[in-house]
Coordinates of C-alpha atoms in Angstrom, one line a residue:
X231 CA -135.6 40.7 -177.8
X232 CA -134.7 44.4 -176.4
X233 CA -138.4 44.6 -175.4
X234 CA -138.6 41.4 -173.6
X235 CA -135.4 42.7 -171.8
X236 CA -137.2 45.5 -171.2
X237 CA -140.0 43.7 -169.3
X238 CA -138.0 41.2 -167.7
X239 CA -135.9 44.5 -166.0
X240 CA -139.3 46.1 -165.6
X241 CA -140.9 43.0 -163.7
X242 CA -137.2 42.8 -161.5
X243 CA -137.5 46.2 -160.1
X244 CA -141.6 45.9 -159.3
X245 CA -140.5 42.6 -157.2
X246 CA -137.5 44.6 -155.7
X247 CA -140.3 47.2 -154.8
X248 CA -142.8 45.2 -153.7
X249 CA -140.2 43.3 -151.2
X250 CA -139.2 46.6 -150.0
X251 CA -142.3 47.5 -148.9
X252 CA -143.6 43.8 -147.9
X253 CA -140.4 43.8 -145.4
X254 CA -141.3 47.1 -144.2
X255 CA -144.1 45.9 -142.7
X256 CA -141.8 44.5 -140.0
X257 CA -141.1 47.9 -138.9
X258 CA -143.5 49.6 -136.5
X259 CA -144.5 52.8 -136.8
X260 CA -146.3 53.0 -133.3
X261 CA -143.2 51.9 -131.4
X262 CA -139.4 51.8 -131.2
X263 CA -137.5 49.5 -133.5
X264 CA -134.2 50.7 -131.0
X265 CA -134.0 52.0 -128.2
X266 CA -131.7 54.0 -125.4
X267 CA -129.0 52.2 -123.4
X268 CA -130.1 53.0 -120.4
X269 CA -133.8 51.6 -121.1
X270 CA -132.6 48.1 -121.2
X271 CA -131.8 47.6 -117.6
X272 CA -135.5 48.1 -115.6
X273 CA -136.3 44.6 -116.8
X274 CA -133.3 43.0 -116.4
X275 CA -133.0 44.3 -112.9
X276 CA -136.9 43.4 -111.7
X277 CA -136.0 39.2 -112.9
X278 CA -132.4 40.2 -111.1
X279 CA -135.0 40.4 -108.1
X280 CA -137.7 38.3 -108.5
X281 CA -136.2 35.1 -110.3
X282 CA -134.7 33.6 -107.0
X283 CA -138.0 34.0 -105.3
X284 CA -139.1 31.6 -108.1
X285 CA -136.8 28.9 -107.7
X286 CA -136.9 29.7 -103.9
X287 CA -140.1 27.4 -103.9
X288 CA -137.9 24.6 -104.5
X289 CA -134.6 25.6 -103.4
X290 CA -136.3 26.5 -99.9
X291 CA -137.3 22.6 -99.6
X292 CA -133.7 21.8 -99.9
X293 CA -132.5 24.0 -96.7
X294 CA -135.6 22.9 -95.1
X295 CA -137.2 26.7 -94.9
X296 CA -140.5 25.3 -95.8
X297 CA -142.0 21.1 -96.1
X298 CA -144.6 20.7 -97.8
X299 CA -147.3 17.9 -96.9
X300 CA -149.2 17.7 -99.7
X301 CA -149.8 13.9 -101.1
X302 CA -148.7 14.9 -104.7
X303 CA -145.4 14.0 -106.2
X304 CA -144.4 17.8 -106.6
X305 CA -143.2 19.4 -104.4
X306 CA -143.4 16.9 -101.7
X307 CA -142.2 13.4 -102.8
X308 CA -139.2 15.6 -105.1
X309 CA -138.1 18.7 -103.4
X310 CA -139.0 17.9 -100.2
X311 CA -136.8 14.5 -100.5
X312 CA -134.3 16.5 -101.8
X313 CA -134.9 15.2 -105.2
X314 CA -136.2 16.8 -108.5
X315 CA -139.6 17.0 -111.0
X316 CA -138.1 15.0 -114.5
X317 CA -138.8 16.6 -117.4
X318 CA -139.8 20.0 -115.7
X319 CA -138.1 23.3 -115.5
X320 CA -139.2 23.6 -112.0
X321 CA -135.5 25.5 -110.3
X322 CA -134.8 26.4 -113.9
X323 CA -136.2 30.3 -113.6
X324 CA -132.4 32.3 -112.9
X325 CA -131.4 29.8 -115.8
X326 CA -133.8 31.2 -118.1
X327 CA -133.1 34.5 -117.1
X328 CA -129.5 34.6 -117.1
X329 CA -129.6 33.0 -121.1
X330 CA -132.7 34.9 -121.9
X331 CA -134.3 37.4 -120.0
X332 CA -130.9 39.3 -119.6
X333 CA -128.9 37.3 -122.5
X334 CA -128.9 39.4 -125.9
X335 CA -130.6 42.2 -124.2
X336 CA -127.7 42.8 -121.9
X337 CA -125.0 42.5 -124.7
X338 CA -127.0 45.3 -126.6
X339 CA -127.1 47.3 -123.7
X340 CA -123.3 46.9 -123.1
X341 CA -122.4 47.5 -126.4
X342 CA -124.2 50.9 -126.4
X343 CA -123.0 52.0 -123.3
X344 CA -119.6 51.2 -125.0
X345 CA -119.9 53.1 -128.7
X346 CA -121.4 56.0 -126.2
X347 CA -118.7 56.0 -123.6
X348 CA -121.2 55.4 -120.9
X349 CA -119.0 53.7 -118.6
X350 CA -121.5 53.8 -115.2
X351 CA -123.9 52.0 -117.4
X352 CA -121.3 49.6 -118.6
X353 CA -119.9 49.1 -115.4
X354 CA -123.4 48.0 -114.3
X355 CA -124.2 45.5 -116.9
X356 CA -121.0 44.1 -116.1
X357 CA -122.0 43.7 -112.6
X358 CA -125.3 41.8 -113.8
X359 CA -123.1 39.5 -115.9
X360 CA -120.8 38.3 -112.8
X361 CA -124.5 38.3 -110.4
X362 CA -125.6 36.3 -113.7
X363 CA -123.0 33.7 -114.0
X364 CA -122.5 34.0 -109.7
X365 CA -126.1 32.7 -109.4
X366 CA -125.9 30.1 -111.7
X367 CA -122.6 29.0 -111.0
X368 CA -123.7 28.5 -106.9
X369 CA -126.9 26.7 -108.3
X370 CA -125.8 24.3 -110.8
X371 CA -122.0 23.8 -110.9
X372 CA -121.0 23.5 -114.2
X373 CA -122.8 26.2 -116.4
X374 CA -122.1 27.7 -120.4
X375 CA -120.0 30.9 -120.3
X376 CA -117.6 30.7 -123.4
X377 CA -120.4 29.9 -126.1
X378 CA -123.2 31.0 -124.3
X379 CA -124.6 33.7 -126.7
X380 CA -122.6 32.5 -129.9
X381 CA -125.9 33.1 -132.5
X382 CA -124.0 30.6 -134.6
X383 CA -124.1 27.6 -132.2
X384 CA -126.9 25.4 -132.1
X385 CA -124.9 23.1 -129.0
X386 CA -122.9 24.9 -126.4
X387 CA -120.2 23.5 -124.4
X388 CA -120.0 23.6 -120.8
X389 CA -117.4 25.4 -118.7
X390 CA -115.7 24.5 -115.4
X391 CA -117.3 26.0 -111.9
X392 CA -113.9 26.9 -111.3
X393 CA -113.6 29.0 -114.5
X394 CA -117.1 30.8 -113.7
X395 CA -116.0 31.9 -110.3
X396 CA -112.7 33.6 -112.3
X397 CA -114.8 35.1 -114.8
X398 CA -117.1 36.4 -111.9
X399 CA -113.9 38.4 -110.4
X400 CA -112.7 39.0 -113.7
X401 CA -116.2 41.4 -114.6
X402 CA -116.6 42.9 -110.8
X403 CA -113.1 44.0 -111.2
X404 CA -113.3 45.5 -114.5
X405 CA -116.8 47.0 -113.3
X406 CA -115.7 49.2 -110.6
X407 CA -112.9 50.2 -112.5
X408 CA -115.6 51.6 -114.8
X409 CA -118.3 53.0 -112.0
X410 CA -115.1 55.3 -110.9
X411 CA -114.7 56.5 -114.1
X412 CA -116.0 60.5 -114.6
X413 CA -115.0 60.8 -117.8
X414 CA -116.7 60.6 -121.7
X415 CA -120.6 60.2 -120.8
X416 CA -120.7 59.3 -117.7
X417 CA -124.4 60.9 -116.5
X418 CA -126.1 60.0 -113.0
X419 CA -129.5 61.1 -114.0
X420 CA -129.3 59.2 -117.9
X421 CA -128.8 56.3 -115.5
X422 CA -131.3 56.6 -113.2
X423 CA -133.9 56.6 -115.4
X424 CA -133.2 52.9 -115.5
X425 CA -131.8 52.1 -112.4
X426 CA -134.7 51.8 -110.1
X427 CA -133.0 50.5 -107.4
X428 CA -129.5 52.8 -106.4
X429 CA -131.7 55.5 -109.2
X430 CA -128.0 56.0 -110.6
X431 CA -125.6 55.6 -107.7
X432 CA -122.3 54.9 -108.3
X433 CA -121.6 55.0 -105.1
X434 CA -124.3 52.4 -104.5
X435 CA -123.8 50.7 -107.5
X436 CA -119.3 50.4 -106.7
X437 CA -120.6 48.8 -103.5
X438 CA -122.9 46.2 -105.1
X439 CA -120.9 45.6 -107.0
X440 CA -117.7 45.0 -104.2
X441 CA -120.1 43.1 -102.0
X442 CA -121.2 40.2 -105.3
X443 CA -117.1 38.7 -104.6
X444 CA -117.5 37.7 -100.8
X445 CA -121.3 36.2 -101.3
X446 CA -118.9 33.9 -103.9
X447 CA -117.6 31.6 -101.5
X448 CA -145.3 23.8 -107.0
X449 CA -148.0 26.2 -107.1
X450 CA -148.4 25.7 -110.7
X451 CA -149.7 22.2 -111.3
X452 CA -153.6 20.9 -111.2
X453 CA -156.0 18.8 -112.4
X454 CA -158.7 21.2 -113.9
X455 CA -162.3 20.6 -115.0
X456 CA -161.5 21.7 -117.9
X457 CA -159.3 24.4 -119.6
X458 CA -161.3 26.9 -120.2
X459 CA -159.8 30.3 -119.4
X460 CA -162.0 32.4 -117.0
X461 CA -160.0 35.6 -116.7
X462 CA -160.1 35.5 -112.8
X463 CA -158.9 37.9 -110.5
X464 CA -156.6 36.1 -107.9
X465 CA -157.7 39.1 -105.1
X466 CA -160.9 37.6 -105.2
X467 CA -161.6 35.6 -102.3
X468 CA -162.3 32.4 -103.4
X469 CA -161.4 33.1 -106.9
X470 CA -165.1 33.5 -107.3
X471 CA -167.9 30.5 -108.3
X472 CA -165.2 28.0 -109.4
X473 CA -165.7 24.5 -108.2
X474 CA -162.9 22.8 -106.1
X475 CA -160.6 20.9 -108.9
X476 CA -160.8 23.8 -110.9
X477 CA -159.3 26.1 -107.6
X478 CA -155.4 26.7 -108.2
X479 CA -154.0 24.2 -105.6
X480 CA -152.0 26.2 -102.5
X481 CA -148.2 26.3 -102.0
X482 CA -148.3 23.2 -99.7
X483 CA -150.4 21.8 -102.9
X484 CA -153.5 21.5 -101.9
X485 CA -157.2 23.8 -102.4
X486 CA -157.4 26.3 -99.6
X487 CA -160.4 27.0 -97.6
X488 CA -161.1 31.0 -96.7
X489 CA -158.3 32.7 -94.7
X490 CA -159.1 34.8 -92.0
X491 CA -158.7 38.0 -93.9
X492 CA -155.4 39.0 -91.8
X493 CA -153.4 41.3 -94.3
X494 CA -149.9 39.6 -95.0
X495 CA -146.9 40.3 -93.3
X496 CA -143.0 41.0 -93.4
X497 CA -141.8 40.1 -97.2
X498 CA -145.1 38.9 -98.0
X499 CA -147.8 41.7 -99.0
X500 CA -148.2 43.2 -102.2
X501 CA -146.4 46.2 -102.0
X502 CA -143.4 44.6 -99.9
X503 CA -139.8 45.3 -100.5
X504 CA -137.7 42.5 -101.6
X505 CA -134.1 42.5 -101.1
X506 CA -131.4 41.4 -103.0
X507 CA -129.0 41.3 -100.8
X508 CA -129.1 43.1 -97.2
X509 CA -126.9 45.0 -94.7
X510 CA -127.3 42.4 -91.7
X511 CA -126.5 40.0 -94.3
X512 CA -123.1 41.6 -95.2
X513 CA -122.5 41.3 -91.5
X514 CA -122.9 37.7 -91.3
X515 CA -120.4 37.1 -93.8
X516 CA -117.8 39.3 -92.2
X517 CA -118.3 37.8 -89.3
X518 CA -118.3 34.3 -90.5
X519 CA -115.2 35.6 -91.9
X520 CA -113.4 37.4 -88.9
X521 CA -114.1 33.9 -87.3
X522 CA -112.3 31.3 -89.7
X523 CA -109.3 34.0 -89.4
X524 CA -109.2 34.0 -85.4
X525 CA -110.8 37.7 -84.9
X526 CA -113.1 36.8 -82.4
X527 CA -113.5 40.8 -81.3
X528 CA -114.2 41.5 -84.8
X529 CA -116.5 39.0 -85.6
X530 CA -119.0 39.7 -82.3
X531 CA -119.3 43.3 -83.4
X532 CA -120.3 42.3 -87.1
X533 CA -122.1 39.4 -85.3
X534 CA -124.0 42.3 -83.1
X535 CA -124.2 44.6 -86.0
X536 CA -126.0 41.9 -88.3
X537 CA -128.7 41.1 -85.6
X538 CA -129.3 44.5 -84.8
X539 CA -129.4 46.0 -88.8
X540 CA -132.0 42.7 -89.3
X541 CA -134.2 43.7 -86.4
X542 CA -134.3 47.0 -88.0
X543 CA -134.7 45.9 -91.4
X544 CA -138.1 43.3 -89.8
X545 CA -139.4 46.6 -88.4
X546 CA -138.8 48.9 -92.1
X547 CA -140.8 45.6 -93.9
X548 CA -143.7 45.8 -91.6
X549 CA -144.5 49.4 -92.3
X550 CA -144.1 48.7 -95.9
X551 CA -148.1 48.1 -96.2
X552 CA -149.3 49.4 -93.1
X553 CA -149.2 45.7 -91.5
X554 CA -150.4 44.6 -88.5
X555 CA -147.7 43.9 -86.1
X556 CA -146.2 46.4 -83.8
X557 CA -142.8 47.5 -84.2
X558 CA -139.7 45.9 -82.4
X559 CA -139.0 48.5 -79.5
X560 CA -135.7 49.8 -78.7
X561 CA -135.9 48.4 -75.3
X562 CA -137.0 44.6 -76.7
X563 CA -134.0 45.0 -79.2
X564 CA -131.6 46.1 -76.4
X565 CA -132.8 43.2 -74.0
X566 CA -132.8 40.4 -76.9
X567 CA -129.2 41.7 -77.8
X568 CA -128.1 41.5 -74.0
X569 CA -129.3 38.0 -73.6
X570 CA -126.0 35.6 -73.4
X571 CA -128.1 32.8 -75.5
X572 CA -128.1 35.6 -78.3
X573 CA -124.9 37.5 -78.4
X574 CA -122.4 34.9 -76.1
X575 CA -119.0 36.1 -74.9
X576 CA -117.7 33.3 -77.3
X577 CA -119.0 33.0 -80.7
X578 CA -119.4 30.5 -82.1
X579 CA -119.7 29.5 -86.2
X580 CA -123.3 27.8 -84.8
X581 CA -124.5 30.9 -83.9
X582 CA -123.6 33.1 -86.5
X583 CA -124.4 30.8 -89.4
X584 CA -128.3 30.2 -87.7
X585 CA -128.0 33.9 -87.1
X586 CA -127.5 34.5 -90.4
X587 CA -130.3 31.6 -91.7
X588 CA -132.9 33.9 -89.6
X589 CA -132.1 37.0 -91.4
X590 CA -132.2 35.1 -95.0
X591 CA -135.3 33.0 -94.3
X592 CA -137.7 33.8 -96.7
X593 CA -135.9 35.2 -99.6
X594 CA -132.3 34.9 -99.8
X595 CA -132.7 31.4 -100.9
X596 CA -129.5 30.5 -103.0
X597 CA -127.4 32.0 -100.3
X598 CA -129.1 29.8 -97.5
X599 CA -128.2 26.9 -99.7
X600 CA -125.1 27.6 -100.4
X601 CA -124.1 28.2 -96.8
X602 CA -125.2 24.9 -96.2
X603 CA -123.8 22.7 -98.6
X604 CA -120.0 24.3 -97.7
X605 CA -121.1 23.0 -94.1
X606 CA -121.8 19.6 -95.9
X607 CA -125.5 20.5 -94.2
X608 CA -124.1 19.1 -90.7
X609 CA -120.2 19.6 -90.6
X610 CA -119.5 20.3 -86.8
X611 CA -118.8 23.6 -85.3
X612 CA -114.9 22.8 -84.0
X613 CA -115.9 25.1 -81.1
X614 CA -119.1 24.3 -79.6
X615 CA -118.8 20.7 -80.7
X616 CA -122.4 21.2 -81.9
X617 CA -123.7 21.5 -85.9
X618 CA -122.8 24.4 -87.7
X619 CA -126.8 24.4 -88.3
X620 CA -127.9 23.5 -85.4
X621 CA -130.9 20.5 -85.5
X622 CA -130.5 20.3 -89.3
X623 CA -131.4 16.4 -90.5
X624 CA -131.6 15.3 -94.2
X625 CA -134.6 13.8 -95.1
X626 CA -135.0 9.9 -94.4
X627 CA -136.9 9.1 -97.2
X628 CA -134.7 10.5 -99.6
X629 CA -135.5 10.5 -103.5
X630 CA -135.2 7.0 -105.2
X631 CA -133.1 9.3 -107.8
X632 CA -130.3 9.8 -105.0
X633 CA -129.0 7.0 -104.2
X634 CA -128.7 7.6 -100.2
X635 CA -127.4 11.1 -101.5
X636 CA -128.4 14.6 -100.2
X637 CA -128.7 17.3 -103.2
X638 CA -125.6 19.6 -104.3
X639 CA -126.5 21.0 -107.3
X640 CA -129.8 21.8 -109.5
X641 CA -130.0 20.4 -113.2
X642 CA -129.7 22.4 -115.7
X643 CA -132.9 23.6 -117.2
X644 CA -134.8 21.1 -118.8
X645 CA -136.0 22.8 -122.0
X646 CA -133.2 24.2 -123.2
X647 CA -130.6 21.7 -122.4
X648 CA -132.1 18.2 -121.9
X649 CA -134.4 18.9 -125.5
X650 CA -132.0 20.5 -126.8
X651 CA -128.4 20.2 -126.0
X652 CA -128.0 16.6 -124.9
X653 CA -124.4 15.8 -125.9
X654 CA -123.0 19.1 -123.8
X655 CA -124.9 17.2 -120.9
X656 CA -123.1 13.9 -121.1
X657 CA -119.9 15.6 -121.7
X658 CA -120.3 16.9 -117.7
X659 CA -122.0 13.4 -116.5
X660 CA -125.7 15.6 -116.3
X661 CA -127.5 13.0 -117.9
X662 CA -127.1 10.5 -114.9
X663 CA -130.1 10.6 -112.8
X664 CA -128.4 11.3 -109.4
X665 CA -126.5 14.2 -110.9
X666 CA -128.0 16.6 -108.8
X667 CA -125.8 14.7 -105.7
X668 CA -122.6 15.1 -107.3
X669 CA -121.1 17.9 -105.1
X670 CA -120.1 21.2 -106.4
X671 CA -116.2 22.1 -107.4
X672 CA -116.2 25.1 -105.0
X673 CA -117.0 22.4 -101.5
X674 CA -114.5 20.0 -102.3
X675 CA -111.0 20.1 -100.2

């Protein structure tokens, strides 16, 4: 008996072993199983970037910055008609980032930033949260706040667009409380090595993160010959031998026959900057501002200012990849500035809101959209007695999916709510078809 005890313990601790090192296999000895606070936020800042340009291919059909005339259903017949693609996570790509891309990997980074007293870092994740729930919030309406990252949930509720907007001052306030902290281990250069765009500013970063609150207010598809991967290098003119239903389809969604060779221009070359948010833009919105309160003085100098800064801003762009058009002179700046058309001795909300849609076009999608959908697309300027956007017109043919209804809102991402969390949608009314025309909480009277 003691010596089957004996190997019965034995044969216990050779299993406990043998786990031990079968699970240490997991770790890796080439790489970092954990890593600094600071290190987290490159990534999360390049999808902070980049992710509107992604659903900017659809959200831009919806302001009419692009039409597309391709004969295929996407984008065309849904976007363009201010409808959607079922069962697609087309306009789902700040979604997925928010929840994902950022999601557990911005709660890490907060909570080290925390336990080391980093408050500059912490004050900037905070900031990404409010952008986070901001973006989302503008885009969708309704979105999931409270349970959001609760690991133990396998269904999360949704939250009112009224308690996201409170929860967006809530972390802006608490974040430049934090950036103006010098205390514990607050470091400019341990930040910098991850912020790679103020490179650990808080100057910069306090006046991102004051300028978030006033901003409050289908490449991808075709039919191939087959599915073989080829490995091709999109620079390559042509993309090489391939025949044409194997050729990736354009963005108006159909195969493209050889450019001219012209390099690309303004926000559109390789190594081009794209903004977040821009100076001239800021100006637009104070002006908009200094407007709805009466300022008229106020508002044609930030008017002035936001034309002038964009000018300036076109001009910086072009020289980003040595592109081809000359620069804006002082003397055609001064001349376009001097022209009553431009700069009236009245302003008007019509000419600082197309102002404004000028300096966004091209990138700052969710803000174009926005703008227009608290103009109802084609409210009337009580002043000029003209559109707020001027020669703005919804689409005739409207989706089927509408109902005679212009778009207010995007879905929520199909994959991970419509697969997955079905019961939170009809809770909110999401699974209706036309829910995409039920106008947004922050619009209404």
């Amino acid at each position: 008996m003691k010596t089957l005890s004996a190997a019965v313990l034995v044969g216990v601790v050779s299993v406990s072993a043998s786990c031990t090192d079968f699970l240490n296999v997991n770790t890796n000895p080439n790489g970092p199983q954990s890593v600094s606070a600071n290190l987290y936020l490159p990534p999360m800042l390049h999808w902070m970037v980049t992710s509107p340009q992604f659903d900017g291919r659809f959200v831009g059909h919806y302001a009419q910055e692009w039409i597309s005339t391709s004969t295929l259903f996407s984008p065309a017949q849904s976007w363009g008609r201010m409808g959607y693609d079922p069962a697609s996570d087309n306009g789902g790509q700040q979604w997925r980032d928010v929840y994902w891309s950022l999601g557990q990997n911005l709660i890490a980074m907060n909570a080290k930033a925390t336990a080391e007293q980093r408050w500059d870092l912490l004050g900037v994740g905070l900031i990404l949260k409010a952008w986070g729930w901001q973006v989302l919030t503008d885009l969708h309406g309704e979105i999931i706040i409270k349970e959001a990252l609760d690991v133990s949930r396998t269904s999360f509720d949704y939250d009112t667009q009224e308690y996201a907007y409170q929860e967006v001052q809530r972390l802006l306030d608490s974040a430049i409380v934090l950036l103006r902290r010098t205390d514990g281990a607050v470091d400019a250069s341990y930040l910098a090595k991850g912020d790679h765009i103020y490179n650990g500013s808080l100057m910069n970063g306090t006046q991102f993160g004051g300028v978030v609150d006033p901003r409050m207010s289908r490449m991808l598809a075709i039919d191939s010959a087959n599915t073989t991967y080829r490995g091709l290098d999109i620079n390559v003119l042509g993309f090489g031998a391939l025949t044409p239903p194997q050729q990736p389809r354009n963005f108006f969604g159909y195969v493209g026959s050889d450019g001219l060779g012209l390099p690309s221009r303004y926000l559109f070359a390789d190594r081009s900057k794209i903004p977040v948010m821009t100076y001239s833009e800021l100006q637009f919105v104070k002006a908009e501002a200094a407007l709805r309160m009466g300022n008229q003085a106020a508002a044609l100098t930030a008017y002035t200012n936001g034309i002038s800064s964009h000018i300036d801003f076109v001009n910086a762009r072009n020289l980003d990849a040595g592109q081809t058009p000359t620069q804006i002179t002082g003397t055609e700046k001064a001349t376009f500035l001097a022209d009553p058309a431009i700069v009236p001795a009245t302003l008007t909300l019509s000419h600082v809101m197309s102002q404004k849609y000028i300096a966004l076009w091209g990138w700052g999608h969710n803000e174009l959209w926005m703008d227009m959908r608290r103009y109802h697309y084609t409210d009337i300027d009580p002043v000029s007695g003209t559109q707020v956007f001027r020669g703005f017109t919804p689409p005739t043919n409207l989706s089927a999916a509408n109902g005679g209804k212009v778009a207010q809102r995007i879905r929520p991402r199909y994959n991970s709510e419509y697969v997955w969390n079905v019961a939170a949608l009809q809770a909110i009314g999401a699974d209706a078809t036309d829910y995409h025309t039920k106008p947004l909480w922050i619009i209404q009277p």
